[in-house]
Structures are given as C-alpha cells and as structure tokens.
Amino acid sequence: MDILVTGDRQRWEAFRQSRSTGAHHVLYQPELQPLEGGADLVIDLSLDERPENLMIYALRPELPVLGCLVKTPAVAWEEYRRIYAVNWLPGFYGMPRLEVGIPADGDAETLQSVMAELGWEYDTVKAAAGLVTPRTIAMIVNEAYFTAEEGTASREDIDISMKLGTNYPFGPFEWCRRIGIRNIYEVLRAVHAETGNERYRICDTLEQEYHSFIQQPD
C-alpha cells in the first residue's frame, strides 16, 4: 500500500516516531499537492487547520483519508464517505487504539480494510467536534483552569491530586502542555459552538493564555 502523509512537520516527526506503518511505502508532503493517482491512502495530520484540502479530496472520492478532524464540525465533512476523523492531535499518536469518527453514511468496510492492512486497532465514535477523548480531556483541562483561577489549589497541586485520585497518567495542566493550549482552546470552542453546552464555556484564564500564545512570533 502506498501511503501519502501530509501536514505540519512537527506532527509528522511525532507520528513517524510513534506509529508504525509496517513495510508500506510512505511519502511525506508538508503541503498537500493535487492528487494524480498512486496513493492508496492519505493521512492528513493537519486537516483541521487546512480545510481547503477537502476540495482536493473531493476530486478523489474513492481514496480513503484518515484526517485530523477534531476541531471541525462534522457537517463540514460528513458528506465524504471515505474521509474519517482521527484523533491525530499531539500527545495521542502512540495510543494503542485509534479513535476514529465515521459519519452515518461513511464507508465502514473501507475503514476496516485499511486498518487491517496497517495492523492498527481502532474504535469508531460519533462524528462530532471533539470526538470523545479530546473533548473529555479538554473539558477536564478547562475545569482545572477554573479551579486554579478561583485559588482553590495551585496548578501543580491539581495535577498531583488528579493523578493520585483518578490514576490518570497526566494531570490536566500536564495534558495541556502535551496537547498544546491552542488545541485545547480550539477543541473547546468547536464543541461549545456545536453543542451550546455551558460545560464547554472557556475559562477566562485559558482564553487569555491562548491569545498570548497565538500572538507570539513564529
């Protein structure tokens, strides 16, 4: 199988260090080029940030795409039967089971065939902004920001207590650093916009830190 991987270079480096593609031929393109045939599968690690790639995939509807669609509403891509939303956010590449969102009319058989060829274990979830794991962790991080903002406990104490009390591998602020505050904020924003649920209302401190981050020079 010929696999085309596209997306941010840092994500590509983390992906290839964390997830094996076996003996399959892999070509990496930082920026997606028009698809002229040859690839059997595309792994798009930055599809959330590059929605224009969907127009390229529309020209090859038979081509399966495992795209990072965690921060994008499902209505923006659910018409594509062979585009699957994968949790490719930083910190999740090496998960033993991939989390994959598949729309109601999605081609589940093609997904199963691709995953079997790669030898990857996976679970399908509802196609929705945030999927399941990123949405849950982002909400926990947000609640931790509210707790720290209230002065109930320090960030370090919150991390320690969460690990001890719930047996989580990381505390919420550790998760935030691993996933990136930009991703945490944008997951929360997308889920709140899609659901209107106040539990995803972003803490003021988190929002301030997000804006400070994106204003930093590259």
Tab-separated table of C-alpha atoms in Angstrom:
chain	number	residue	atom	x	y	z
A	1	MET	CA	0.000	0.000	0.000
A	2	ASP	CA	1.259	3.472	-0.917
A	3	ILE	CA	0.566	5.992	1.843
A	4	LEU	CA	0.731	9.760	1.462
A	5	VAL	CA	1.187	11.675	4.713
A	6	THR	CA	0.660	15.432	4.751
A	7	GLY	CA	0.626	18.064	7.467
A	8	ASP	CA	2.747	20.041	9.875
A	9	ARG	CA	6.333	18.784	10.035
A	10	GLN	CA	6.399	18.540	13.832
A	11	ARG	CA	3.319	16.354	13.720
A	12	TRP	CA	4.897	14.229	11.008
A	13	GLU	CA	8.021	13.695	13.132
A	14	ALA	CA	5.914	12.724	16.149
A	15	PHE	CA	3.731	10.448	14.018
A	16	ARG	CA	6.586	8.505	12.419
A	17	GLN	CA	8.327	8.052	15.777
A	18	SER	CA	5.149	6.805	17.468
A	19	ARG	CA	3.223	4.759	14.907
A	20	SER	CA	4.467	2.035	12.597
A	21	THR	CA	3.199	1.747	9.036
A	22	GLY	CA	4.978	-1.571	8.564
A	23	ALA	CA	6.527	-2.265	5.180
A	24	HIS	CA	4.164	0.046	3.330
A	25	HIS	CA	5.676	2.800	1.193
A	26	VAL	CA	5.204	6.234	2.788
A	27	LEU	CA	5.650	9.610	1.097
A	28	TYR	CA	5.545	12.795	3.176
A	29	GLN	CA	4.356	16.119	1.738
A	30	PRO	CA	4.333	19.128	4.100
A	31	GLU	CA	1.754	20.806	1.839
A	32	LEU	CA	-0.777	18.677	0.008
A	33	GLN	CA	-0.375	18.660	-3.767
A	34	PRO	CA	-3.092	17.797	-6.319
A	35	LEU	CA	-3.616	14.046	-6.218
A	36	GLU	CA	-2.697	12.496	-9.543
A	37	GLY	CA	-3.077	8.856	-8.580
A	38	GLY	CA	-0.693	6.392	-6.982
A	39	ALA	CA	-1.628	6.798	-3.325
A	40	ASP	CA	-3.873	4.166	-1.753
A	41	LEU	CA	-4.349	6.103	1.487
A	42	VAL	CA	-3.849	9.659	2.737
A	43	ILE	CA	-3.059	10.503	6.351
A	44	ASP	CA	-3.700	14.216	6.857
A	45	LEU	CA	-2.255	15.281	10.198
A	46	SER	CA	-3.348	18.932	9.872
A	47	LEU	CA	-6.734	18.787	8.170
A	48	ASP	CA	-8.357	20.858	10.926
A	49	GLU	CA	-6.016	23.724	10.082
A	50	ARG	CA	-6.147	23.140	6.313
A	51	PRO	CA	-9.829	22.648	5.404
A	52	GLU	CA	-9.034	23.595	1.815
A	53	ASN	CA	-7.586	20.085	1.456
A	54	LEU	CA	-11.162	18.788	1.434
A	55	MET	CA	-11.588	20.248	-2.051
A	56	ILE	CA	-8.643	18.160	-3.265
A	57	TYR	CA	-10.051	15.008	-1.679
A	58	ALA	CA	-13.425	15.677	-3.303
A	59	LEU	CA	-11.753	15.012	-6.656
A	60	ARG	CA	-10.789	11.503	-5.489
A	61	PRO	CA	-13.884	10.263	-3.597
A	62	GLU	CA	-12.676	6.650	-3.750
A	63	LEU	CA	-9.491	7.485	-1.814
A	64	PRO	CA	-9.630	6.851	1.967
A	65	VAL	CA	-8.353	9.727	4.114
A	66	LEU	CA	-7.505	9.486	7.803
A	67	GLY	CA	-7.636	13.167	8.670
A	68	CYS	CA	-7.208	15.077	11.896
A	69	LEU	CA	-10.764	16.405	12.209
A	70	VAL	CA	-11.068	17.039	15.913
A	71	LYS	CA	-11.740	20.785	15.803
A	72	THR	CA	-14.004	20.791	12.740
A	73	PRO	CA	-17.811	20.400	12.904
A	74	ALA	CA	-18.949	17.138	11.348
A	75	VAL	CA	-21.295	18.970	8.956
A	76	ALA	CA	-18.215	20.331	7.155
A	77	TRP	CA	-17.017	16.909	6.032
A	78	GLU	CA	-19.630	14.209	6.715
A	79	GLU	CA	-20.693	14.118	3.039
A	80	TYR	CA	-17.333	12.482	2.194
A	81	ARG	CA	-17.918	8.744	2.680
A	82	ARG	CA	-14.215	7.822	2.868
A	83	ILE	CA	-12.900	10.697	4.961
A	84	TYR	CA	-12.539	9.584	8.565
A	85	ALA	CA	-11.937	11.829	11.577
A	86	VAL	CA	-8.920	10.616	13.524
A	87	ASN	CA	-7.559	11.985	16.782
A	88	TRP	CA	-4.147	12.993	15.415
A	89	LEU	CA	-3.648	15.756	17.995
A	90	PRO	CA	-0.213	15.912	19.689
A	91	GLY	CA	0.038	13.500	22.588
A	92	PHE	CA	-2.191	10.841	21.026
A	93	TYR	CA	-0.176	9.370	18.130
A	94	GLY	CA	1.033	6.376	20.080
A	95	MET	CA	-2.316	5.409	21.617
A	96	PRO	CA	-2.780	1.622	21.362
A	97	ARG	CA	-6.254	2.125	19.843
A	98	LEU	CA	-7.046	4.968	17.474
A	99	GLU	CA	-10.243	6.946	17.925
A	100	VAL	CA	-11.990	7.351	14.581
A	101	GLY	CA	-15.126	9.332	13.840
A	102	ILE	CA	-17.211	7.980	10.982
A	103	PRO	CA	-20.338	9.731	9.647
A	104	ALA	CA	-23.678	7.988	9.396
A	105	ASP	CA	-23.209	7.310	5.668
A	106	GLY	CA	-19.479	6.644	5.933
A	107	ASP	CA	-17.854	3.614	4.347
A	108	ALA	CA	-17.099	1.454	7.393
A	109	GLU	CA	-15.909	-1.502	5.305
A	110	THR	CA	-13.137	0.523	3.646
A	111	LEU	CA	-12.040	1.822	7.052
A	112	GLN	CA	-11.900	-1.725	8.420
A	113	SER	CA	-9.856	-2.885	5.404
A	114	VAL	CA	-7.360	-0.017	5.766
A	115	MET	CA	-6.897	-0.586	9.483
A	116	ALA	CA	-6.430	-4.332	8.987
A	117	GLU	CA	-3.793	-3.665	6.316
A	118	LEU	CA	-1.939	-1.343	8.692
A	119	GLY	CA	-2.414	-3.614	11.699
A	120	TRP	CA	-3.885	-0.761	13.741
A	121	GLU	CA	-6.501	-1.259	16.438
A	122	TYR	CA	-9.274	1.332	16.472
A	123	ASP	CA	-12.663	2.269	17.888
A	124	THR	CA	-15.320	4.165	15.976
A	125	VAL	CA	-17.108	7.069	17.632
A	126	LYS	CA	-19.770	9.552	16.584
A	127	ALA	CA	-18.595	12.066	14.012
A	128	ALA	CA	-18.704	15.266	16.071
A	129	ALA	CA	-16.437	18.118	17.056
A	130	GLY	CA	-14.019	16.968	19.729
A	131	LEU	CA	-14.672	13.276	19.115
A	132	VAL	CA	-14.655	11.672	22.600
A	133	THR	CA	-11.217	11.610	24.206
A	134	PRO	CA	-10.078	15.109	23.128
A	135	ARG	CA	-13.445	16.551	24.152
A	136	THR	CA	-13.251	14.906	27.581
A	137	ILE	CA	-9.654	15.908	28.262
A	138	ALA	CA	-10.240	19.475	27.052
A	139	MET	CA	-13.204	19.753	29.425
A	140	ILE	CA	-11.094	18.457	32.322
A	141	VAL	CA	-8.336	20.964	31.481
A	142	ASN	CA	-10.903	23.763	31.336
A	143	GLU	CA	-12.317	22.800	34.742
A	144	ALA	CA	-8.788	22.744	36.144
A	145	TYR	CA	-8.277	26.309	34.879
A	146	PHE	CA	-11.474	27.377	36.653
A	147	THR	CA	-10.272	25.718	39.872
A	148	ALA	CA	-6.855	27.379	39.706
A	149	GLU	CA	-8.446	30.723	38.831
A	150	GLU	CA	-10.596	30.513	41.965
A	151	GLY	CA	-7.471	29.952	44.047
A	152	THR	CA	-8.715	26.611	45.374
A	153	ALA	CA	-5.399	24.930	44.550
A	154	SER	CA	-2.223	25.554	42.590
A	155	ARG	CA	-1.729	24.050	39.152
A	156	GLU	CA	0.907	21.702	40.499
A	157	ASP	CA	-1.398	20.509	43.287
A	158	ILE	CA	-4.248	19.993	40.822
A	159	ASP	CA	-2.017	17.837	38.613
A	160	ILE	CA	-0.838	15.769	41.584
A	161	SER	CA	-4.319	15.298	43.050
A	162	MET	CA	-5.828	14.266	39.715
A	163	LYS	CA	-3.125	11.646	39.136
A	164	LEU	CA	-3.426	10.273	42.651
A	165	GLY	CA	-7.201	10.425	42.863
A	166	THR	CA	-8.116	9.142	39.403
A	167	ASN	CA	-4.996	7.229	38.336
A	168	TYR	CA	-4.729	9.439	35.228
A	169	PRO	CA	-1.308	9.240	33.534
A	170	PHE	CA	-1.106	13.053	33.472
A	171	GLY	CA	-2.664	15.911	35.332
A	172	PRO	CA	-4.817	18.420	33.432
A	173	PHE	CA	-2.091	21.047	33.102
A	174	GLU	CA	0.390	18.385	32.016
A	175	TRP	CA	-2.127	17.296	29.377
A	176	CYS	CA	-2.486	20.899	28.278
A	177	ARG	CA	1.261	21.189	27.713
A	178	ARG	CA	1.395	17.893	25.814
A	179	ILE	CA	-1.589	18.614	23.577
A	180	GLY	CA	-0.944	22.347	23.295
A	181	ILE	CA	-3.052	25.188	24.644
A	182	ARG	CA	-4.067	26.148	21.111
A	183	ASN	CA	-5.555	22.706	20.520
A	184	ILE	CA	-7.274	22.610	23.911
A	185	TYR	CA	-8.837	26.029	23.337
A	186	GLU	CA	-9.932	25.279	19.773
A	187	VAL	CA	-11.451	21.920	20.736
A	188	LEU	CA	-13.468	23.617	23.480
A	189	ARG	CA	-14.534	26.401	21.124
A	190	ALA	CA	-15.642	23.934	18.451
A	191	VAL	CA	-17.570	21.731	20.885
A	192	HIS	CA	-19.246	24.705	22.550
A	193	ALA	CA	-20.263	26.103	19.151
A	194	GLU	CA	-21.653	22.734	18.064
A	195	THR	CA	-23.480	21.816	21.275
A	196	GLY	CA	-24.142	25.096	23.068
A	197	ASN	CA	-23.394	23.220	26.307
A	198	GLU	CA	-22.126	25.574	29.011
A	199	ARG	CA	-19.780	22.926	30.396
A	200	TYR	CA	-17.514	23.796	27.434
A	201	ARG	CA	-17.548	27.549	28.105
A	202	ILE	CA	-13.890	28.518	28.089
A	203	CYS	CA	-12.297	29.777	31.300
A	204	ASP	CA	-11.109	33.396	31.033
A	205	THR	CA	-7.570	32.496	32.113
A	206	LEU	CA	-7.316	29.766	29.491
A	207	GLU	CA	-8.592	32.171	26.832
A	208	GLN	CA	-6.053	34.812	27.847
A	209	GLU	CA	-3.200	32.317	27.678
A	210	TYR	CA	-4.419	31.125	24.277
A	211	HIS	CA	-4.398	34.642	22.840
A	212	SER	CA	-0.960	35.317	24.340
A	213	PHE	CA	0.282	32.122	22.700
A	214	ILE	CA	-1.035	32.838	19.203
A	215	GLN	CA	0.357	36.375	19.324
A	216	GLN	CA	3.887	35.068	19.848
A	217	PRO	CA	6.160	35.408	16.791
A	218	ASP	CA	6.903	32.152	14.935
